[in-house]
Structures are given as structure tokens and as C-alpha cells.
Coordinates of C-alpha atoms and ligand atoms in Angstrom, one line a residue:
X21 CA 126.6 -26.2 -148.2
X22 CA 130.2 -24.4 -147.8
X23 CA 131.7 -24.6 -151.1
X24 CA 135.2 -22.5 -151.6
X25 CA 137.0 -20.8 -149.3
X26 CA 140.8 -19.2 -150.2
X27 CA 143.7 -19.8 -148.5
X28 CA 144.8 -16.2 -147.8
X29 CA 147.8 -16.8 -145.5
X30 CA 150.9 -16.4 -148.0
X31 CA 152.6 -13.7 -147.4
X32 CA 151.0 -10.6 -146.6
X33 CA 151.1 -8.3 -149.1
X34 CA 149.9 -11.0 -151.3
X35 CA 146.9 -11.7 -149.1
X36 CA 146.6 -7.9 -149.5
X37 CA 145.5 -8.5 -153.2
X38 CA 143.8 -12.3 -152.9
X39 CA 141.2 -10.4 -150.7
X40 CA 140.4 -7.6 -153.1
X41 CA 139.7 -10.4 -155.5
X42 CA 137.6 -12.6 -153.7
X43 CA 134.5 -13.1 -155.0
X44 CA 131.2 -13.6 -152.7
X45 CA 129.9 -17.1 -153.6
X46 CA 126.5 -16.7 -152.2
X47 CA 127.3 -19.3 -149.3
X48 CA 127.2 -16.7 -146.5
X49 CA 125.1 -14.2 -147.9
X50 CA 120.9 -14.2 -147.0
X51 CA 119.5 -17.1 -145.4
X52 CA 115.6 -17.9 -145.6
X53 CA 115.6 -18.8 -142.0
X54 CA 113.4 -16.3 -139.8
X55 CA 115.6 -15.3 -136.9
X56 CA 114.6 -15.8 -133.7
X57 CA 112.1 -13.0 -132.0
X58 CA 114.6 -13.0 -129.4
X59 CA 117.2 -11.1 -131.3
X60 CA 115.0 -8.5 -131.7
X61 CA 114.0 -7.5 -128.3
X62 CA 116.7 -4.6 -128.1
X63 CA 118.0 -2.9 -131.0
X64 CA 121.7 -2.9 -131.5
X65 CA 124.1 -1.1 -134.0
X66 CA 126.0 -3.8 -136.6
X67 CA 124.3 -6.5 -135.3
X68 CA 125.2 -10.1 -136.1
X69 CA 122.3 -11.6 -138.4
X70 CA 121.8 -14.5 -136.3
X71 CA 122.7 -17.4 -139.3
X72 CA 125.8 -16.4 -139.5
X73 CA 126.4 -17.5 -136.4
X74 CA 124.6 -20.9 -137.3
X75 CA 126.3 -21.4 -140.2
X76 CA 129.7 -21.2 -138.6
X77 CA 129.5 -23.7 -136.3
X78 CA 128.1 -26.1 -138.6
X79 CA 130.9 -25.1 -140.7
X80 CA 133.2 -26.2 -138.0
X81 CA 131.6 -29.4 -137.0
X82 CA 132.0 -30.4 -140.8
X83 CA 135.5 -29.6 -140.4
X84 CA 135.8 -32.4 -137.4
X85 CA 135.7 -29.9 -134.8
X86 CA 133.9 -30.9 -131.4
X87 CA 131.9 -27.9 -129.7
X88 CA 131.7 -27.9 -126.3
X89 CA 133.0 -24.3 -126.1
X90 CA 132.4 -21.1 -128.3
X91 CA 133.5 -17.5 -127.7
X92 CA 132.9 -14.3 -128.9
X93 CA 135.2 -11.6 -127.9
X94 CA 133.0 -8.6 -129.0
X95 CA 130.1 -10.2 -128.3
X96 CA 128.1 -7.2 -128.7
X97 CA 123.6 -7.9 -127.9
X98 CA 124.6 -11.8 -127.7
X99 CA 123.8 -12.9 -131.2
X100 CA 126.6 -15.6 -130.9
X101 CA 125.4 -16.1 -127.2
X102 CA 122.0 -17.1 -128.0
X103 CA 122.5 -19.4 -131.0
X104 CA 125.2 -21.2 -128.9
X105 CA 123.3 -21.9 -125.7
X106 CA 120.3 -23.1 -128.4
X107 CA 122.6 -25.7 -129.4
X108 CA 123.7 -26.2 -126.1
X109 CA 127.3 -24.9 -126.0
X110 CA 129.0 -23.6 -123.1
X111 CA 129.7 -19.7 -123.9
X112 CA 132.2 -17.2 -123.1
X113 CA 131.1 -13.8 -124.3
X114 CA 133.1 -10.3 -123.7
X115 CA 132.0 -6.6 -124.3
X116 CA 133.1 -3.6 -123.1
X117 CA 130.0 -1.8 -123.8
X118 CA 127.6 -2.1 -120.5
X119 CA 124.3 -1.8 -122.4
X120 CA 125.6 -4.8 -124.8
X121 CA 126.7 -7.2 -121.7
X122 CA 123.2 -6.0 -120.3
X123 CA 121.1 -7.2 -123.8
X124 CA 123.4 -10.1 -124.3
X125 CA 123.0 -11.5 -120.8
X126 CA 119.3 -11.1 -120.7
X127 CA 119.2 -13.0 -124.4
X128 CA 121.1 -16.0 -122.7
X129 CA 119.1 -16.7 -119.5
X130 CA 115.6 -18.2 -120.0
X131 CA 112.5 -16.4 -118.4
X132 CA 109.6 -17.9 -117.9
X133 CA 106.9 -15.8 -119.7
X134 CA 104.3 -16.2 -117.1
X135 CA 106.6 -14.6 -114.7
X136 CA 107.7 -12.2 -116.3
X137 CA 104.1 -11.3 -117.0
X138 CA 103.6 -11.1 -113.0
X139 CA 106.5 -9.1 -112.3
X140 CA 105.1 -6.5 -115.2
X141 CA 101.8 -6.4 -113.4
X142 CA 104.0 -6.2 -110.0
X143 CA 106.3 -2.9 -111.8
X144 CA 102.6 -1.3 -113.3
X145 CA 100.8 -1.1 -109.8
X146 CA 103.9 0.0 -108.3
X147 CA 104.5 2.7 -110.8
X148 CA 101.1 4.4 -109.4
X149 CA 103.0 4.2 -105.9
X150 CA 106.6 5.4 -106.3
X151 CA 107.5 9.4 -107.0
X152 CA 109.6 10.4 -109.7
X153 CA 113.3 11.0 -107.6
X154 CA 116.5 10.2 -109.5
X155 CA 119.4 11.3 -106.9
X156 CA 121.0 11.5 -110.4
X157 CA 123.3 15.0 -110.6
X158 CA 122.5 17.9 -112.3
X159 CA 125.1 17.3 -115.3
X160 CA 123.2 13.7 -115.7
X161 CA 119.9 14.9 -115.5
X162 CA 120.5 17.9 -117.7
X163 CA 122.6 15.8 -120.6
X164 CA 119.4 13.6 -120.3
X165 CA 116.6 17.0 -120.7
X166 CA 118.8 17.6 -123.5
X167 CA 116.9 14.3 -125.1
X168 CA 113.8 13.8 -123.4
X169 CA 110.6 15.8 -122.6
X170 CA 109.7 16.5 -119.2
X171 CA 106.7 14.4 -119.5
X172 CA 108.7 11.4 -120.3
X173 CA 111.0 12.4 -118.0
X174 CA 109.3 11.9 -115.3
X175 CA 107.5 8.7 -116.5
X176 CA 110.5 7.1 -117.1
X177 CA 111.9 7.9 -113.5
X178 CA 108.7 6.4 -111.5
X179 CA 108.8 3.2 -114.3
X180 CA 112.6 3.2 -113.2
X181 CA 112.1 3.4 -109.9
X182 CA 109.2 0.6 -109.5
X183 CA 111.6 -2.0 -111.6
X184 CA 113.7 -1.0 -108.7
X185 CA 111.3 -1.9 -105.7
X186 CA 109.8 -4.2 -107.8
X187 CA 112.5 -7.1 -108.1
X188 CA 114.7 -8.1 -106.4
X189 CA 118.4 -7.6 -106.6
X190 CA 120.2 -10.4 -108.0
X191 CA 117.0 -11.7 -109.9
X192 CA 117.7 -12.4 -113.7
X193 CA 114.1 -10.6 -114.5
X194 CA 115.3 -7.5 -113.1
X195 CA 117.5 -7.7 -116.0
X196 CA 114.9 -8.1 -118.4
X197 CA 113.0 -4.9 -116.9
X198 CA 116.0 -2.8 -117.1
X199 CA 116.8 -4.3 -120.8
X200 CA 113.1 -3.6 -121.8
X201 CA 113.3 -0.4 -119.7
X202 CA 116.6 0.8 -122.3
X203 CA 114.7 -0.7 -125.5
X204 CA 112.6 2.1 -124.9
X205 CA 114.8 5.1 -124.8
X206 CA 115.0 6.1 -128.3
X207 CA 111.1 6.0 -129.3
X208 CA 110.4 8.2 -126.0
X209 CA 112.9 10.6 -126.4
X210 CA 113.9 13.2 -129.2
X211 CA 116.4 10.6 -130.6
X212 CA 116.2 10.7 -134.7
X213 CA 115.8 7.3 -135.4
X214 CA 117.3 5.1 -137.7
X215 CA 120.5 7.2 -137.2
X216 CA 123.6 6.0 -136.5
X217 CA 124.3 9.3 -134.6
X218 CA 123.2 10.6 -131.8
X219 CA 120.7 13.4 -132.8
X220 CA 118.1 15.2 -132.0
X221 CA 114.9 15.4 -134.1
X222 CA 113.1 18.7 -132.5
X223 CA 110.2 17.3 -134.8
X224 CA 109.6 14.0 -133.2
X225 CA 106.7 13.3 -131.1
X226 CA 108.1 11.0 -128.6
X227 CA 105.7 8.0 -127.7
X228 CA 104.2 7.7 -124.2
X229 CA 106.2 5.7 -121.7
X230 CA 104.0 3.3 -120.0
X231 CA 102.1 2.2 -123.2
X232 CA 106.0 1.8 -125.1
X233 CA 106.9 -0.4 -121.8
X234 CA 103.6 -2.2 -122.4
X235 CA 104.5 -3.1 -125.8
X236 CA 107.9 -4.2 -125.4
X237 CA 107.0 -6.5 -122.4
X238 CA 104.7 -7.9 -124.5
X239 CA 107.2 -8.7 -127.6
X240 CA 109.2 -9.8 -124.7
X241 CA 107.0 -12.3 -123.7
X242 CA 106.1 -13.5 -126.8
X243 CA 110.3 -13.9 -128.0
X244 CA 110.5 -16.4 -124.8
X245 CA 106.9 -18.2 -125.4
X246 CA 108.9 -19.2 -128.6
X247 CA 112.2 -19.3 -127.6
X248 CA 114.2 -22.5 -126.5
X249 CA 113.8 -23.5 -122.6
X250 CA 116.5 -23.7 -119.9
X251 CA 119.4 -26.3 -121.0
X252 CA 122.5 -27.3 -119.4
X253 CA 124.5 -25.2 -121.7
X254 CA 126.7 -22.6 -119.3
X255 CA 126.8 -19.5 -120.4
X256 CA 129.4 -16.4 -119.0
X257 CA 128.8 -12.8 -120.4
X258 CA 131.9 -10.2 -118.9
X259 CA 131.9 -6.7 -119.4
X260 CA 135.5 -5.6 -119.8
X261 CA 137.9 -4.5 -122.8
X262 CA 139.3 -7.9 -124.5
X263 CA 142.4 -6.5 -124.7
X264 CA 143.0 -7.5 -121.0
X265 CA 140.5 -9.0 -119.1
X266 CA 140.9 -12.0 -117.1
X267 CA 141.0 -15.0 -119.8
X268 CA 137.9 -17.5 -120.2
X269 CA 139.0 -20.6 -117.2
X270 CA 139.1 -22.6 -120.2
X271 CA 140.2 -22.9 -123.5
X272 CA 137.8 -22.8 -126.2
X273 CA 136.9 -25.2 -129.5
X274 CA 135.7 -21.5 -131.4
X275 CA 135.6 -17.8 -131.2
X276 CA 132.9 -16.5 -133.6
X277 CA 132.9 -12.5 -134.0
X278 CA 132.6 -9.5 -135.9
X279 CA 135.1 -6.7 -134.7
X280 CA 134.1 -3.0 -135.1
X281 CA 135.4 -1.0 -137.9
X282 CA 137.8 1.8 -137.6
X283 CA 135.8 4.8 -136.4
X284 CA 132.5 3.7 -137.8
X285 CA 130.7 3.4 -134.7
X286 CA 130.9 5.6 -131.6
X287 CA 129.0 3.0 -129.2
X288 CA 129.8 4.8 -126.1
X289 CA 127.6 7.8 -127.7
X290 CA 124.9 5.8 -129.7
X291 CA 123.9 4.2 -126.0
X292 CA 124.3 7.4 -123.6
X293 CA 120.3 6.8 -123.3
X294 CA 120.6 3.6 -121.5
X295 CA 124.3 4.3 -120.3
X296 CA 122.7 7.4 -118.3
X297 CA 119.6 6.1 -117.4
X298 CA 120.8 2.2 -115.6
X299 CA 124.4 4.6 -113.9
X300 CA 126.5 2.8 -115.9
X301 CA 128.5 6.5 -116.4
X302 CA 127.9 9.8 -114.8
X303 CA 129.3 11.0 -118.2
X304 CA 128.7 8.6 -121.2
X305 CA 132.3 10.0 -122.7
X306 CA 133.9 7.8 -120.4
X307 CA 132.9 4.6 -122.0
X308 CA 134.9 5.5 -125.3
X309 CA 137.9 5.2 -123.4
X310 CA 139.3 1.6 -124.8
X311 CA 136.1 0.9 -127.0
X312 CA 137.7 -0.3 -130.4
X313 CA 137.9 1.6 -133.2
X314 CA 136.6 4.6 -131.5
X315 CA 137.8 8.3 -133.0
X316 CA 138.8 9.7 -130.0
X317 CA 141.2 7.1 -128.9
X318 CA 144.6 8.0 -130.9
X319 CA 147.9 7.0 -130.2
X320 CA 151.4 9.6 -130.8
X321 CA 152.4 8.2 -134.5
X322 CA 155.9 8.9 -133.6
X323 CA 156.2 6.4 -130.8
X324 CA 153.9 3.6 -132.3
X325 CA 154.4 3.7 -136.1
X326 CA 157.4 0.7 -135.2
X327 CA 154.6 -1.4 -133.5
X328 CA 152.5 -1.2 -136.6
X329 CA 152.5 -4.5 -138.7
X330 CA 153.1 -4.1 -143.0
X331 CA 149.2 -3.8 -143.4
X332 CA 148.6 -1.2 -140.8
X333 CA 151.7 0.7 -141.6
X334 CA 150.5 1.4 -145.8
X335 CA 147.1 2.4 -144.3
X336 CA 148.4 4.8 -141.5
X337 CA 150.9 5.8 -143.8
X338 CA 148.4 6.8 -146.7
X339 CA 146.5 8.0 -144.3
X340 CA 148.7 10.7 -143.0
X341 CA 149.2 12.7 -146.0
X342 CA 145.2 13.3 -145.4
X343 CA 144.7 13.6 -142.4
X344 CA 146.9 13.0 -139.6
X345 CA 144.2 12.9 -136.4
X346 CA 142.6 10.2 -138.5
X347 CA 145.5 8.5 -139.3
X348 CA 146.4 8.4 -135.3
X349 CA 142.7 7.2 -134.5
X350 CA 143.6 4.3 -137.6
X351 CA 147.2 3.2 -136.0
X352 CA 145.5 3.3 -132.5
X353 CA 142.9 1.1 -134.3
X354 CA 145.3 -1.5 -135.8
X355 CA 147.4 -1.7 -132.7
X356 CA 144.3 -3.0 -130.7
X357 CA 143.4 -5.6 -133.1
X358 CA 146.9 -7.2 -133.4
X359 CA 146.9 -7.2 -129.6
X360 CA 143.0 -8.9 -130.1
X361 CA 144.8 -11.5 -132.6
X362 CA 147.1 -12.7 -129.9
X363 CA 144.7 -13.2 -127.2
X364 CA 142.3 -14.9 -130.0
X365 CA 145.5 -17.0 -130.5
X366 CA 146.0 -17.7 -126.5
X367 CA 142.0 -17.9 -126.1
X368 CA 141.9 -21.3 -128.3
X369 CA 142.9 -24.8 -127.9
X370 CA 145.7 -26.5 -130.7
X371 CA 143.0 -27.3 -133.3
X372 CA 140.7 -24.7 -132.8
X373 CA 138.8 -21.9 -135.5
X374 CA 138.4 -18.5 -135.0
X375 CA 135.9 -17.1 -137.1
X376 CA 135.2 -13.3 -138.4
X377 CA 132.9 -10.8 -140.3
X378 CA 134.7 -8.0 -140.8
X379 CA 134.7 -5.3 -143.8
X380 CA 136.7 -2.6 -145.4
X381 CA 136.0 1.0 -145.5
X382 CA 137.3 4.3 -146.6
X383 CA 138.9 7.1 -145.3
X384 CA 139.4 10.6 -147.4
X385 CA 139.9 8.4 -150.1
X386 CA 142.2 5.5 -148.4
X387 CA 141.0 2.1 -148.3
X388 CA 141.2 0.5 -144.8
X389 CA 141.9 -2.9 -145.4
X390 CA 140.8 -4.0 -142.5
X391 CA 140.5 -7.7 -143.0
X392 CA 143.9 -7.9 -144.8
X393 CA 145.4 -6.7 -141.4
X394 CA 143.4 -9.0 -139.3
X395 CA 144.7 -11.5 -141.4
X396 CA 148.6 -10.7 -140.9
X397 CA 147.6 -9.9 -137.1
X398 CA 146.3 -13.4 -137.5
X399 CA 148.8 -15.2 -139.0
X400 CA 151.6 -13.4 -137.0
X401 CA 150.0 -14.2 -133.6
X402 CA 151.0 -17.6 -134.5
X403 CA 147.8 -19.5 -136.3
X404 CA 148.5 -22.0 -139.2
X405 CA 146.6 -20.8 -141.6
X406 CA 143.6 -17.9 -142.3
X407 CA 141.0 -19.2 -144.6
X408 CA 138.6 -16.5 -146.7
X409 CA 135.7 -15.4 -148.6
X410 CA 133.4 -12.4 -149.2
X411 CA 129.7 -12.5 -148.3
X412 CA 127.0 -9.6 -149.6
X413 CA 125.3 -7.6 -147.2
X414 CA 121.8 -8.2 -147.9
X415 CA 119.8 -6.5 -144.7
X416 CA 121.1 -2.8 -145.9
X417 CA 120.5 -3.8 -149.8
X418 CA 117.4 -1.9 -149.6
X419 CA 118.3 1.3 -148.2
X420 CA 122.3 1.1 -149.4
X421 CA 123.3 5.1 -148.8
X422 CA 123.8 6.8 -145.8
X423 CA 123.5 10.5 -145.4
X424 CA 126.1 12.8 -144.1
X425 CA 123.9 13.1 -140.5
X426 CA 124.0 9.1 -140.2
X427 CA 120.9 8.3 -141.6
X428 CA 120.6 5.4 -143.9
X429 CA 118.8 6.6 -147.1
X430 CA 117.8 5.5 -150.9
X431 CA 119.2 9.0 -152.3
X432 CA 121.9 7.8 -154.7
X433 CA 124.3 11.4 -153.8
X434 CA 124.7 10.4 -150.5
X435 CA 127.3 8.1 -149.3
X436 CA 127.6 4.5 -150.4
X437 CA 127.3 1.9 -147.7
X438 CA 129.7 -0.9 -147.9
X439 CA 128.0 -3.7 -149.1
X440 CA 130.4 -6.4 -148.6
X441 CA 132.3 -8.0 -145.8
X442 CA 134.4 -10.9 -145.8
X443 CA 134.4 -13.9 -144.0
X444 CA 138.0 -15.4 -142.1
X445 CA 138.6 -18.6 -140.7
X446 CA 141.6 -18.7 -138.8
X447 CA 143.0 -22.0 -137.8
X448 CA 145.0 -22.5 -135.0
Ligands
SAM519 C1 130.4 -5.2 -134.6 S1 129.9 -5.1 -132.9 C2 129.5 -6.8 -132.5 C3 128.1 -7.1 -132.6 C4 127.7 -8.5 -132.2 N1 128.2 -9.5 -133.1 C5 126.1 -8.6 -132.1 O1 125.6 -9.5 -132.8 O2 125.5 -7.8 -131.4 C6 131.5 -4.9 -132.1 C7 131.4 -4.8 -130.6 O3 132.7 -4.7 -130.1 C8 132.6 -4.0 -128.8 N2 133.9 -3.5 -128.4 C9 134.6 -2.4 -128.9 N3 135.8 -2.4 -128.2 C10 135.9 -3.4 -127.4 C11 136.9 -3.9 -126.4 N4 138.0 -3.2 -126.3 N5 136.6 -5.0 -125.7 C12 135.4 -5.7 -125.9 N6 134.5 -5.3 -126.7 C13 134.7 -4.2 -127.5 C14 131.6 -2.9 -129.1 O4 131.0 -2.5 -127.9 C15 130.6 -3.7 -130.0 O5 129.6 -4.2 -129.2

């Protein structure tokens, strides 16, 4: 049950200060429900807990809203994807991050288990077949020795190759090969898990490759055993940049999303593994270019600092006096999120909810108000109103620092971990 939500759409640098002062009310936090095994079959950095998902478009159905088409614009491993096509929704999902389009397509297409069981005995006998040839080139192969023995090396490159011969190319399985194939990347490389940077662990004992595969076709199997069936619910994953790809044919009844943060994730990096692996980049740099909220993607303060809106402008400005490369990767930051406000705007029919989870951070010391920008990107972009509330982050309760190196930690010196995000429902 939904109780209290704010009306944060007054004028901006009001809404600036209502947000600070929102309190979480408990109605989005944790959820007793055990998420589908589905969601679990690849992991995926600031992941959607699945509920959330659930709970906002019962949300909008209480409001009066009918559902026959949901989007989400950053749509990330396909949380939003999945619940919709359970409750048989049309979708519309966008990405610009390969490896996400690939996790979030295989999440919304059903495979039958007993297949998928055949092709893995198909992809095991042809692994004792195939030889261990990439045709990658030498600055691939080497950024990938950098990572992974040349044991697993090799392994991977036959398992690779039989998926290859194995399925066909158009079939949705071969999908869910190459998507199991990626989900085991990190534990059979040097990868330091649980990091949220790349790095290498010279420690780590990576696993062996064929009996990892085994494993994860099996939790594979298992996720779809329980999963719903086929339904008539259409679903369309893109990988592009929101900012301008091609517009959904139709418009939509919701858009349910969680932006990324200003510089918090470098998902380009964090998937080089996969990226590298599947060709999706001969240099996994590349795919930063236009990912949102990435560092390296600054704009020239002097010639955009007019374009900023009042939110963006105290932050950048603040900012500055700090440090200025930040404070170009912030402004390049806002900018693509008042551009994402317009098209979330043009995406919807009169009527319509967008939804978001997004949360603050800091910045040598500056806040980054994120969600009081969105919400003035929001409001300017034309929608009536932007509804609010805060919401605890339960899943990182336990382990609420992170480390200089990325890793997430109990140790009380290192670096607190917001624990907060806020909910807004824009109304169009
Ligand atoms: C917070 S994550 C979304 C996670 C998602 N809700 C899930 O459950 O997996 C933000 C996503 O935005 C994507 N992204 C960043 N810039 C983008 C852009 N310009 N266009 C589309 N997607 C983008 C990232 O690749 C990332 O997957």
C-alpha cells in the first residue's frame, strides 16, 4: 500500500530543499518477495531489485492508468523487461551497453529448458571437436591475457567456438549460450570480484571453464523451469544511446527506470570481458563514448555552461572551484539527462507516468543533486507535475562501505555507500 508521496514540482530551487527532506516511508524499501531466479542468471552492476519494478506498475494501475505499454530507457540486464512481459505488457527497452541489450534480451524470450539442455549436450561434444582459433588481433587477444590464464584462454575459445557451430544464427538459444558464455568471464579470469573496478587479483585461482559453463547452464535451466512461459506480450530490446535512437513506433502508458549516476559506473570497462570476448569492440574504450555519466565524456564549460538548467548550474558551478575535469564530466552529465527528460516527455502518451530510482552522491565534497535536476529537467520538458519520495537501500545494508579500489566492505574508514535513493513520478 502506497501511502505519501510529495508534490516536488514548485519551483526549483524549492524542490531543491523538499527532496533533502523527504523522508523514506518504508513503502519502497525491501520487499519479502523472492525475486525471480531469472534475474540472477548474469550479474549486472546497479541492478534493478526486481519489485520495484512490480510495485510501480501497480502503483500506476491504482492511479487509473491502463498498461498496455511500458518502457525503460536504460534498461540495463532487463529487470523492467522481465516483470513486464510476466504481466503481459508490450515492452520497449533501450541500452547502449551491448552486454546489457544481450542479458536483457535473453531474460525476455522464453526457452524451453529441455532444449536448451540439448543444445548444451550439442555445444559439450562439439567442444571436444573444434580448435581453439580466435581470428581476434593481437591488441584483443593481448588486452584479454592481461585477464585470463592461458589455460582458460584456450578453454574459453573452443567453448566459444562450438556455441558458434553449434546453433544456429538467428536462434534465440544462441543468445542464451553467448549470455551464459559472458556470465562466466569474471570467475575464470583474474577479475577481483565483487569490485566495482576492473582489477586484477594476481591471487585468484580462476575456476575451470567447462565445469563454470556446466554450472551456469544448469542455474539456467532451472531459472526457466520456474519462470513464466511464452505469452502474447511483445517485447523490443534496442541497443543504441537514448539520447537519439529511433523512437519506440508507439507511444507508451509508462517508462520505468533508474538512470546512472554521474561517474559512478564505468560500464564500458566493468564489461570489457564480454565486450571483447562476443566482438562487440575491438577496444572496449569505445563503448564509453555516449554511455551516461561516464568520466571521460566532458563537454568545454565555456560553451555549455548557458545550456545548463538552475540545478545543474549550482552543481557544476561548486564543482569547479574543486576540480574542473570533474566538474566538465558533471555538466556533460546534466546536459544528457535534460536531453533524456525531453525524449521521456515525447516517449509518453497525454496521461502517462514516468517513473525513477535515482540517488545523490558526492563529489570532493559537493553534493550532486541528482534527482533535484531530473526533477527540473522533468518539469521543464513540459510534464505536469513530478511526484516524490525516498526509499532505503536495503541489498547493500550489510556491507554499506566501499573501499578506495571499488570493493564493497564492512570497514567503517572506508567510504560510505549511499544508502538512499529517491523515488519520482513524473506525470505527463
Ligand atoms: C542504473 S543502470 C540500469 C540498470 C537496470 N535498471 C537493470 O535492472 O539492470 C543504467 C544503465 O544506463 C545505461 N546507459 C548509459 N548511458 C546510456 C545511453 N546514452 N543510452 C542508453 N543507455 C545508457 C547503462 O549502460 C546502464 O545499463
Amino acid at each position: 500500500m502506497i501511502t505519501q508521496l510529495t508534490d516536488v514540482s514548485y519551483s526549483y530551487n524549492s524542490s531543491f530543499k523538499r527532496l533533502d527532506s523527504l523522508e523514506s516511508n518504508g513503502d519502497w524499501d525491501l520487499d519479502d518477495i523472492v525475486e525471480s531466479k531469472i534475474h540472477k542468471i548474469h550479474s549486472y552492476p546497479a541492478k534493478f531489485p526486481a519489485f520495484l519494478a512490480t510495485r510501480a506498475l501497480d502503483y500506476a494501475r491504482r492511479e487509473g492508468i491502463t498498461l498496455k505499454r511500458v518502457a525503460d530507457i536504460f534498461c540495463g540486464c532487463g529487470t523492467v523487461a522481465y516483470e513486464a512481459r510476466r504481466e503481459e505488457v508490450d515492452f520497449w527497452g533501450c541500452d547502449i551497453n551491448p552486454v546489457a541489450t544481450l542479458i536483457a534480451s535473453v531474460k525476455s524470450t522464453f526457452c524451453d529448458p529441455e532444449e536448451f539442455v540439448r543444445y548444451r549436450d550439442l555445444i559439450l561434444a562439439n567442444f571436444e571437436l573444434v580448435d581453439e582459433e580466435t581470428n581476434f588481433s593481437l591488441r584483443r587477444t593481448n588486452r584479454l591475457l592481461y585477464w585470463f590464464q592461458i589455460e582458460q584462454f584456450r578453454a574459453l575459445a573452443r567453448l566459444r567456438n562450438s556455441i558458434n557451430i553449434s546453433l544456429p544464427e538467428n536462434s534465440p538459444f544462441k543468445d542464451a549460450f553467448l549470455c551464459a558464455f559472458s556470465a562466466i568471464l569474471k570467475s575464470t579470469s583474474q577479475w577481483r570480484q565483487r569490485s566495482t573496478k576492473p582489477q586484477l587479483d594476481p591471487t585468484k585461482k580462476p575456476k575451470d571453464v567447462l565445469n563454470e559453463f556446466l554450472k551456469q547452464c544448469s542455474f539456467m535451466t532451472s531459472a526457466w523451469r520456474a519462470s513464466s512461459q511464452s505469452n502474447t506480450a511483445k517485447t523490443e530490446i534496442v541497443n543504441g544511446n537514448i539520447i537519439d535512437v529511433q523512437a519506440p513506433a508507439e507511444l507508451m502508458d509508462m517508462i520505468i527506470t533508474s538512470p546512472p549516476y554521474v561517474t559512478s559506473y564505468e560500464y564500458a570497462d566493468l564489461h570489457q570481458l564480454s565486450s571483447l570476448w562476443l566482438g562487440y569492440a575491438e577496444d572496449y574504450r569505445d563503448l564509453r563514448v555516449g554511455s551516461i555519466g561516464s568520466g571521460v565524456n566532458a563537454v568545454d564549460l565555456r560553451k555549455e555552461l548557458k545550456n545548463l538548467n538552475e540545478v545543474a548550474y549550482q552543481i557544476v558551478f561548486s564543482l569547479y572551484g574543486k576540480n574542473p575535469l570533474a566538474a566538465g564530466a558533471a555538466a556533460r552529465y546534466y546536459l544528457d539527462m535534460q536531453k533524456v527528460a525531453k525524449r521521456c516527455f515525447s516517449f509518453l502518451r497525454p496521461g502517462g507516468l514516468a517513473f525513477f530510482v535515482i540517488g545523490d552522491t558526492t563529489q570532493n565534497g559537493v553534493k550532486l543533486d541528482n534527482a533535484a535536476h531530473l526533477t527540473e529537467s522533468l518539469m521543464k520538458s513540459g510534464f505536469r507535475k513530478v511526484l516524490a519520495t525516498k526509499r532505503t537501500i536495503s541489498n547493500k545494508l550489510h556491507t554499506p562501505y566501499r573501499e578506495n579500489n571499488g570493493q564493497f566492505s564492512q570497514k567503517k574508514l572506508s567510504k560510505m555507500v549511499y544508502s538512499e535513493e529517491y523515488i519520482l513520478i513524473a506525470h505527463r
